mmCIF file of C-alpha atoms in Angstrom:
data_model
loop_
_atom_site.group_PDB
_atom_site.id
_atom_site.type_symbol
_atom_site.label_atom_id
_atom_site.label_comp_id
_atom_site.label_asym_id
_atom_site.label_seq_id
_atom_site.Cartn_x
_atom_site.Cartn_y
_atom_site.Cartn_z
ATOM 1 C CA MET A 1 0.000 0.000 0.000
ATOM 2 C CA TRP A 2 2.770 2.430 0.910
ATOM 3 C CA GLY A 3 4.713 1.455 -2.222
ATOM 4 C CA LYS A 4 1.876 2.686 -4.338
ATOM 5 C CA LEU A 5 1.679 5.999 -2.589
ATOM 6 C CA ILE A 6 5.359 6.875 -2.640
ATOM 7 C CA SER A 7 6.883 7.368 -6.079
ATOM 8 C CA GLY A 8 10.499 6.428 -6.914
ATOM 9 C CA GLY A 9 11.802 9.986 -6.691
ATOM 10 C CA ASP A 10 10.404 10.434 -3.238
ATOM 11 C CA ILE A 11 12.157 7.321 -1.960
ATOM 12 C CA ASN A 12 15.503 8.664 -3.162
ATOM 13 C CA ILE A 13 14.985 11.910 -1.317
ATOM 14 C CA MET A 14 14.032 10.053 1.839
ATOM 15 C CA GLU A 15 17.156 7.923 1.705
ATOM 16 C CA GLN A 16 19.286 11.001 1.243
ATOM 17 C CA LYS A 17 17.643 12.582 4.252
ATOM 18 C CA ARG A 18 18.316 9.480 6.311
ATOM 19 C CA ASP A 19 21.981 9.655 5.329
ATOM 20 C CA ASP A 20 22.080 13.272 6.449
ATOM 21 C CA ILE A 21 20.567 12.376 9.782
ATOM 22 C CA ALA A 22 23.064 9.542 10.226
ATOM 23 C CA LEU A 23 25.928 11.900 9.460
ATOM 24 C CA THR A 24 24.786 14.542 11.893
ATOM 25 C CA ARG A 25 24.296 11.897 14.536
ATOM 26 C CA ARG A 26 27.818 10.605 13.990
ATOM 27 C CA ARG A 27 29.160 14.135 14.165
ATOM 28 C CA PHE A 28 27.206 14.785 17.318
ATOM 29 C CA LEU A 29 28.485 11.624 19.009
ATOM 30 C CA LYS A 30 32.043 12.543 18.077
ATOM 31 C CA MET A 31 31.657 16.024 19.519
ATOM 32 C CA ALA A 32 30.052 14.727 22.685
ATOM 33 C CA GLY A 33 32.883 12.252 23.095
ATOM 34 C CA THR A 34 35.598 14.882 22.815
ATOM 35 C CA THR A 35 33.855 17.254 25.230
ATOM 36 C CA CYS A 36 33.443 14.426 27.722
ATOM 37 C CA VAL A 37 37.151 13.605 27.541
ATOM 38 C CA SER A 38 38.131 17.256 27.922
ATOM 39 C CA LEU A 39 35.797 17.626 30.880
ATOM 40 C CA LEU A 40 37.366 14.597 32.524
ATOM 41 C CA ILE A 41 40.850 16.042 32.023
ATOM 42 C CA THR A 42 39.951 19.443 33.486
ATOM 43 C CA GLU A 43 38.190 17.803 36.426
ATOM 44 C CA SER A 44 41.174 15.643 37.256
ATOM 45 C CA LEU A 45 43.445 18.703 37.034
ATOM 46 C CA LEU A 46 41.162 20.658 39.340
ATOM 47 C CA SER A 47 40.888 17.873 41.893
ATOM 48 C CA PHE A 48 44.613 17.896 42.735
ATOM 49 C CA PRO A 49 44.737 21.186 44.700
ATOM 50 C CA SER A 50 41.458 20.484 46.507
ATOM 51 C CA SER A 51 42.664 17.135 47.830
ATOM 52 C CA ALA A 52 45.801 18.851 49.150
ATOM 53 C CA ALA A 53 43.605 21.397 50.938
ATOM 54 C CA GLU A 54 41.535 18.604 52.424
ATOM 55 C CA GLU A 55 44.642 16.997 53.854
ATOM 56 C CA LYS A 56 45.547 20.306 55.476
ATOM 57 C CA ILE A 57 42.077 20.474 57.041
ATOM 58 C CA LYS A 58 42.487 16.953 58.405
ATOM 59 C CA LYS A 59 45.782 17.858 60.087
ATOM 60 C CA ASN A 60 44.158 20.932 61.679
ATOM 61 C CA GLU A 61 41.233 18.879 62.854
ATOM 62 C CA ILE A 62 43.495 16.582 64.783
ATOM 63 C CA ALA A 63 45.118 19.563 66.515
ATOM 64 C CA GLU A 64 41.745 21.100 67.345
ATOM 65 C CA GLY A 65 40.235 17.720 68.155
ATOM 66 C CA GLU A 66 42.343 17.913 71.306
ATOM 67 C CA ASN A 67 40.669 21.211 72.062
ATOM 68 C CA ILE A 68 37.231 19.669 72.059
ATOM 69 C CA ASN A 69 38.470 17.002 74.434
ATOM 70 C CA GLU A 70 39.862 19.703 76.692
ATOM 71 C CA THR A 71 36.546 21.545 76.560
ATOM 72 C CA LEU A 72 34.631 18.370 77.392
ATOM 73 C CA LYS A 73 36.999 17.641 80.268
ATOM 74 C CA ARG A 74 36.638 21.176 81.624
ATOM 75 C CA LEU A 75 32.839 20.993 81.500
ATOM 76 C CA PHE A 76 32.186 17.399 82.504
ATOM 77 C CA GLY A 77 35.398 16.185 84.164
ATOM 78 C CA ASN A 78 35.746 12.441 83.907
ATOM 79 C CA ARG A 79 32.001 11.782 83.829
ATOM 80 C CA LYS A 80 30.893 9.147 81.357
ATOM 81 C CA ILE A 81 29.057 10.376 78.256
ATOM 82 C CA GLU A 82 26.798 7.731 76.740
ATOM 83 C CA MET A 83 26.138 7.556 73.010
ATOM 84 C CA SER A 84 22.353 7.144 73.187
ATOM 85 C CA HIS A 85 19.001 8.928 73.675
ATOM 86 C CA VAL A 86 20.119 11.869 71.525
ATOM 87 C CA ASP A 87 19.437 12.459 67.854
ATOM 88 C CA LEU A 88 21.352 15.356 66.348
ATOM 89 C CA LYS A 89 20.007 16.299 62.939
ATOM 90 C CA ALA A 90 22.357 18.230 60.678
ATOM 91 C CA PRO A 91 22.948 18.405 56.914
ATOM 92 C CA ILE A 92 25.623 16.071 55.479
ATOM 93 C CA ILE A 93 26.850 18.892 53.244
ATOM 94 C CA ALA A 94 26.351 22.549 54.208
ATOM 95 C CA GLU A 95 26.762 24.802 51.176
ATOM 96 C CA ASN A 96 27.021 27.865 53.374
ATOM 97 C CA GLY A 97 28.865 27.532 56.679
ATOM 98 C CA ALA A 98 27.189 30.721 57.921
ATOM 99 C CA VAL A 99 23.795 29.030 58.085
ATOM 100 C CA VAL A 100 23.791 25.398 59.186
ATOM 101 C CA PRO A 101 20.418 24.273 60.563
ATOM 102 C CA ILE A 102 20.606 21.770 63.403
ATOM 103 C CA THR A 103 17.985 20.024 65.520
ATOM 104 C CA VAL A 104 18.574 18.161 68.762
ATOM 105 C CA ILE A 105 15.907 15.605 69.638
ATOM 106 C CA SER A 106 15.792 13.318 72.641
ATOM 107 C CA ASP A 107 13.383 10.587 73.678
ATOM 108 C CA LEU A 108 14.191 11.229 77.349
ATOM 109 C CA PRO A 109 11.222 12.161 79.563
ATOM 110 C CA MET A 110 10.426 15.749 80.604
ATOM 111 C CA ASP A 111 8.860 14.900 83.975
ATOM 112 C CA LYS A 112 8.951 17.132 87.028
ATOM 113 C CA ASP A 113 11.735 15.220 88.763
ATOM 114 C CA ASN A 114 13.453 13.701 85.756
ATOM 115 C CA TYR A 115 14.056 15.888 82.718
ATOM 116 C CA VAL A 116 16.652 17.127 80.252
ATOM 117 C CA LYS A 117 18.247 20.086 81.972
ATOM 118 C CA LYS A 118 20.830 21.261 79.481
ATOM 119 C CA ILE A 119 21.828 20.872 75.856
ATOM 120 C CA TYR A 120 25.431 21.725 74.978
ATOM 121 C CA ILE A 121 26.345 22.286 71.337
ATOM 122 C CA PHE A 122 29.938 21.899 70.119
ATOM 123 C CA VAL A 123 31.416 22.545 66.673
ATOM 124 C CA GLU A 124 34.790 20.842 66.730
ATOM 125 C CA GLY A 125 36.273 22.872 63.845
ATOM 126 C CA ASN A 126 35.453 26.309 65.297
ATOM 127 C CA LEU A 127 38.027 28.328 67.235
ATOM 128 C CA LYS A 128 35.809 28.037 70.305
ATOM 129 C CA PRO A 129 34.167 24.606 70.010
ATOM 130 C CA HIS A 130 31.563 25.223 72.728
ATOM 131 C CA ILE A 131 29.148 27.482 70.868
ATOM 132 C CA ALA A 132 25.875 27.260 72.796
ATOM 133 C CA THR A 133 24.174 26.012 75.931
ATOM 134 C CA ILE A 134 20.401 25.665 76.170
ATOM 135 C CA ASP A 135 18.637 25.294 79.506
ATOM 136 C CA LEU A 136 15.345 23.429 79.388
ATOM 137 C CA ALA A 137 12.593 22.818 81.943
ATOM 138 C CA PRO A 138 9.805 20.238 82.378
ATOM 139 C CA ALA A 139 7.404 22.937 81.067
ATOM 140 C CA ASN A 140 8.873 22.411 77.607
ATOM 141 C CA GLY A 141 7.094 19.058 77.517
ATOM 142 C CA LYS A 142 9.496 17.752 74.906
ATOM 143 C CA ALA A 143 13.284 17.727 74.715
ATOM 144 C CA GLU A 144 13.704 19.179 71.260
ATOM 145 C CA PHE A 145 15.448 22.352 70.163
ATOM 146 C CA ALA A 146 16.439 23.707 66.762
ATOM 147 C CA MET A 147 18.585 26.626 65.653
ATOM 148 C CA ARG A 148 20.982 27.727 62.911
ATOM 149 C CA ILE A 149 24.702 27.856 63.565
ATOM 150 C CA LYS A 150 27.931 29.038 61.929
ATOM 151 C CA MET A 151 30.718 26.629 60.985
ATOM 152 C CA ARG A 152 34.214 27.714 60.018
ATOM 153 C CA LYS A 153 35.039 24.527 58.114
ATOM 154 C CA SER A 154 34.091 20.882 57.699
ATOM 155 C CA SER A 155 34.072 19.149 61.073
ATOM 156 C CA ASN A 156 31.999 17.237 63.605
ATOM 157 C CA ILE A 157 29.054 18.762 65.435
ATOM 158 C CA ARG A 158 28.362 17.313 68.857
ATOM 159 C CA ALA A 159 25.307 17.659 71.081
ATOM 160 C CA VAL A 160 25.638 16.708 74.747
ATOM 161 C CA LEU A 161 22.536 16.372 76.921
ATOM 162 C CA GLU A 162 22.572 16.628 80.700
ATOM 163 C CA THR A 163 19.612 15.295 82.661
ATOM 164 C CA SER A 164 18.394 16.584 86.020
ATOM 165 C CA SER A 165 19.865 13.459 87.606
ATOM 166 C CA GLY A 166 23.284 14.342 86.179
ATOM 167 C CA LYS A 167 23.541 11.754 83.427
ATOM 168 C CA LEU A 168 25.215 12.691 80.138
ATOM 169 C CA TYR A 169 24.275 11.568 76.629
ATOM 170 C CA ASN A 170 25.602 12.691 73.267
ATOM 171 C CA ASP A 171 25.437 12.390 69.493
ATOM 172 C CA ILE A 172 28.031 13.344 66.891
ATOM 173 C CA LYS A 173 27.462 14.235 63.232
ATOM 174 C CA PRO A 174 30.103 15.132 60.645
ATOM 175 C CA VAL A 175 29.195 18.091 58.416
ATOM 176 C CA LYS A 176 31.026 19.057 55.244
ATOM 177 C CA VAL A 177 31.162 22.809 54.697
ATOM 178 C CA THR A 178 31.773 24.236 51.222
ATOM 179 C CA ILE A 179 32.067 27.918 52.248
ATOM 180 C CA GLY A 180 33.214 28.818 55.784
ATOM 181 C CA GLY A 181 30.928 30.987 57.854
ATOM 182 C CA CYS A 182 32.948 33.045 60.326
ATOM 183 C CA GLY A 183 34.426 35.560 57.869
ATOM 184 C CA GLY A 184 38.106 36.236 57.275
ATOM 185 C CA LEU A 185 39.237 32.913 58.695
ATOM 186 C CA MET B 1 24.106 48.797 60.647
ATOM 187 C CA GLN B 2 21.463 46.435 59.408
ATOM 188 C CA GLU B 3 17.998 47.958 59.190
ATOM 189 C CA GLY B 4 15.129 46.643 61.232
ATOM 190 C CA ILE B 5 17.404 45.196 63.905
ATOM 191 C CA GLY B 6 15.412 43.625 66.696
ATOM 192 C CA GLU B 7 12.349 42.947 64.543
ATOM 193 C CA VAL B 8 10.714 39.828 65.944
ATOM 194 C CA LYS B 9 8.367 37.198 64.577
ATOM 195 C CA ILE B 10 6.937 34.474 66.809
ATOM 196 C CA ARG B 11 4.893 31.629 65.363
ATOM 197 C CA ILE B 12 2.540 29.471 67.450
ATOM 198 C CA PRO B 13 -0.272 27.139 66.341
ATOM 199 C CA LYS B 14 -3.616 28.814 65.566
ATOM 200 C CA SER B 15 -5.649 26.629 67.897
ATOM 201 C CA ILE B 16 -4.223 25.068 71.018
ATOM 202 C CA SER B 17 -5.915 22.438 73.137
ATOM 203 C CA LYS B 18 -5.189 22.348 76.852
ATOM 204 C CA GLY B 19 -2.132 20.327 77.792
ATOM 205 C CA GLU B 20 -0.963 20.084 74.201
ATOM 206 C CA ILE B 21 2.763 20.269 73.501
ATOM 207 C CA ILE B 22 3.050 23.047 70.940
ATOM 208 C CA LYS B 23 5.880 24.034 68.624
ATOM 209 C CA VAL B 24 7.060 27.633 68.920
ATOM 210 C CA GLN B 25 9.308 29.338 66.395
ATOM 211 C CA ALA B 26 10.925 32.704 67.077
ATOM 212 C CA LEU B 27 12.898 34.766 64.602
ATOM 213 C CA ILE B 28 14.744 37.995 65.357
ATOM 214 C CA LYS B 29 16.507 40.281 62.927
ATOM 215 C CA HIS B 30 20.075 40.694 64.120
ATOM 216 C CA PRO B 31 23.454 40.934 62.304
ATOM 217 C CA MET B 32 25.207 38.474 64.702
ATOM 218 C CA GLU B 33 28.547 40.033 63.793
ATOM 219 C CA THR B 34 31.414 37.763 64.855
ATOM 220 C CA GLY B 35 34.118 40.407 65.204
ATOM 221 C CA LEU B 36 36.306 38.358 62.856
ATOM 222 C CA ARG B 37 34.998 39.851 59.616
ATOM 223 C CA GLU B 38 36.736 42.721 57.857
ATOM 224 C CA ASP B 39 35.119 45.651 56.094
ATOM 225 C CA LYS B 40 36.033 45.083 52.440
ATOM 226 C CA LYS B 41 36.364 48.842 51.738
ATOM 227 C CA THR B 42 38.386 50.022 54.737
ATOM 228 C CA GLY B 43 40.061 46.748 55.696
ATOM 229 C CA GLU B 44 39.139 47.342 59.316
ATOM 230 C CA LYS B 45 37.636 44.685 61.520
ATOM 231 C CA ILE B 46 33.889 44.939 62.059
ATOM 232 C CA PRO B 47 33.297 44.909 65.842
ATOM 233 C CA ALA B 48 31.446 41.964 67.333
ATOM 234 C CA HIS B 49 27.712 42.461 67.771
ATOM 235 C CA TYR B 50 25.798 39.352 68.701
ATOM 236 C CA ILE B 51 23.011 38.032 70.905
ATOM 237 C CA HIS B 52 24.463 36.137 73.858
ATOM 238 C CA ASP B 53 21.337 35.486 75.883
ATOM 239 C CA VAL B 54 17.797 34.433 75.040
ATOM 240 C CA SER B 55 15.361 33.976 77.910
ATOM 241 C CA ILE B 56 11.918 32.476 77.461
ATOM 242 C CA TYR B 57 9.216 32.910 80.098
ATOM 243 C CA TYR B 58 5.830 31.196 80.259
ATOM 244 C CA GLY B 59 3.900 33.231 82.772
ATOM 245 C CA ASP B 60 6.433 34.073 85.481
ATOM 246 C CA THR B 61 8.613 30.988 85.162
ATOM 247 C CA MET B 62 11.609 30.774 82.911
ATOM 248 C CA ILE B 63 11.252 27.680 80.774
ATOM 249 C CA THR B 64 14.179 27.951 78.385
ATOM 250 C CA ARG B 65 17.360 29.938 78.274
ATOM 251 C CA CYS B 66 20.038 30.077 75.562
ATOM 252 C CA ASP B 67 23.626 30.973 76.275
ATOM 253 C CA TRP B 68 25.131 31.828 72.902
ATOM 254 C CA THR B 69 28.480 32.752 71.371
ATOM 255 C CA ILE B 70 29.367 34.327 68.024
ATOM 256 C CA ALA B 71 28.772 31.048 66.187
ATOM 257 C CA ILE B 72 25.010 31.526 65.782
ATOM 258 C CA SER B 73 23.700 32.491 62.345
ATOM 259 C CA THR B 74 22.546 35.970 61.339
ATOM 260 C CA ASN B 75 18.838 36.549 62.110
ATOM 261 C CA PRO B 76 18.677 33.752 64.698
ATOM 262 C CA LEU B 77 15.731 31.404 64.432
ATOM 263 C CA ILE B 78 14.920 29.114 67.324
ATOM 264 C CA THR B 79 12.420 26.284 67.522
ATOM 265 C CA PHE B 80 11.336 24.908 70.877
ATOM 266 C CA TYR B 81 8.366 23.206 72.477
ATOM 267 C CA LEU B 82 5.972 24.252 75.190
ATOM 268 C CA LYS B 83 3.397 22.349 77.219
ATOM 269 C CA ALA B 84 0.372 24.637 76.991
ATOM 270 C CA ASP B 85 -1.355 23.737 80.262
ATOM 271 C CA ARG B 86 -2.671 27.197 81.185
ATOM 272 C CA SER B 87 -3.484 30.631 79.810
ATOM 273 C CA ALA B 88 -0.388 32.754 80.212
ATOM 274 C CA PRO B 89 1.820 35.075 78.226
ATOM 275 C CA LEU B 90 4.887 33.662 76.503
ATOM 276 C CA LYS B 91 7.655 36.235 76.677
ATOM 277 C CA ILE B 92 10.973 36.011 74.842
ATOM 278 C CA ILE B 93 13.842 38.391 75.644
ATOM 279 C CA TRP B 94 16.964 38.670 73.501
ATOM 280 C CA LYS B 95 20.071 40.462 74.849
ATOM 281 C CA ASP B 96 23.126 41.389 72.795
ATOM 282 C CA ASN B 97 26.709 42.236 73.761
ATOM 283 C CA LYS B 98 26.201 45.961 72.995
ATOM 284 C CA GLY B 99 23.447 46.279 75.591
ATOM 285 C CA GLY B 100 20.571 45.851 73.167
ATOM 286 C CA VAL B 101 17.472 44.234 74.665
ATOM 287 C CA TYR B 102 14.613 43.106 72.473
ATOM 288 C CA GLN B 103 11.443 41.444 73.689
ATOM 289 C CA GLU B 104 8.151 40.143 72.415
ATOM 290 C CA THR B 105 5.143 38.574 74.104
ATOM 291 C CA VAL B 106 2.428 36.332 72.706
ATOM 292 C CA GLN B 107 -0.585 35.111 74.627
ATOM 293 C CA ILE B 108 -1.057 31.366 74.941
ATOM 294 C CA ASN B 109 -4.764 30.565 75.278
ATOM 295 C CA PRO B 110 -5.434 26.835 75.344
ATOM 296 C CA GLN B 111 -9.066 25.882 74.708
#
């Protein structure tokens, strides 16, 4: 049926068109291939300095990691800090270190004689790791608090909870910061 | 100086039933200057100007208090919870290191 409708001349034109399409497709694939390769090369070139910078950060973190331990020792002495009952919510990657939203949630009760008394927030990579203390009361009804903090560089955030009976619980989350948030440092 | 410094917005649920644990959000306009930043034009350090104390009262009792340093973001936003067991004002007071005191009160009326 189609053979009847399409005359010989038309078929020739169609074949030519198909050839054109095939050619452009080949050309396109070639171009795409070369751009991909060039992109790969530039990316690999760019990645060298950044990995060196990351190593530098790691070395600093170790030095300042001692600071956080000193801070913890100063605040809590040799008291045991358990790794439970606290959920610290923070982004895995913070694009802007000046605004890092965090939420501290605990399943601990908020009863009259047994409640979460204090929440301590630490950013291990900041010059002063202990950045905030929040006092709570049974009237809060729920041990949950959220705020936005500044981070100088990629590091761990730590939330320590102190109950009215003097028990300590904590949670630690690593956060990667792309742009530091303290200005000039 | 940032304009509108000390402007406050507090958000509570529209209807509250008695004894319900409600979510409260409070936002204040504040530069939260760290003292580490430099003025790009003059090259001089911008002096620190930040909120170091937030006190939250439900009626006459203090229910939550924040002790802050420079590492809190500009225009601080806090989210906390409150057990709405009586009709009382909820008062939030922010204090900064330059002596600025900002406060706002909302009425909590559980049904």
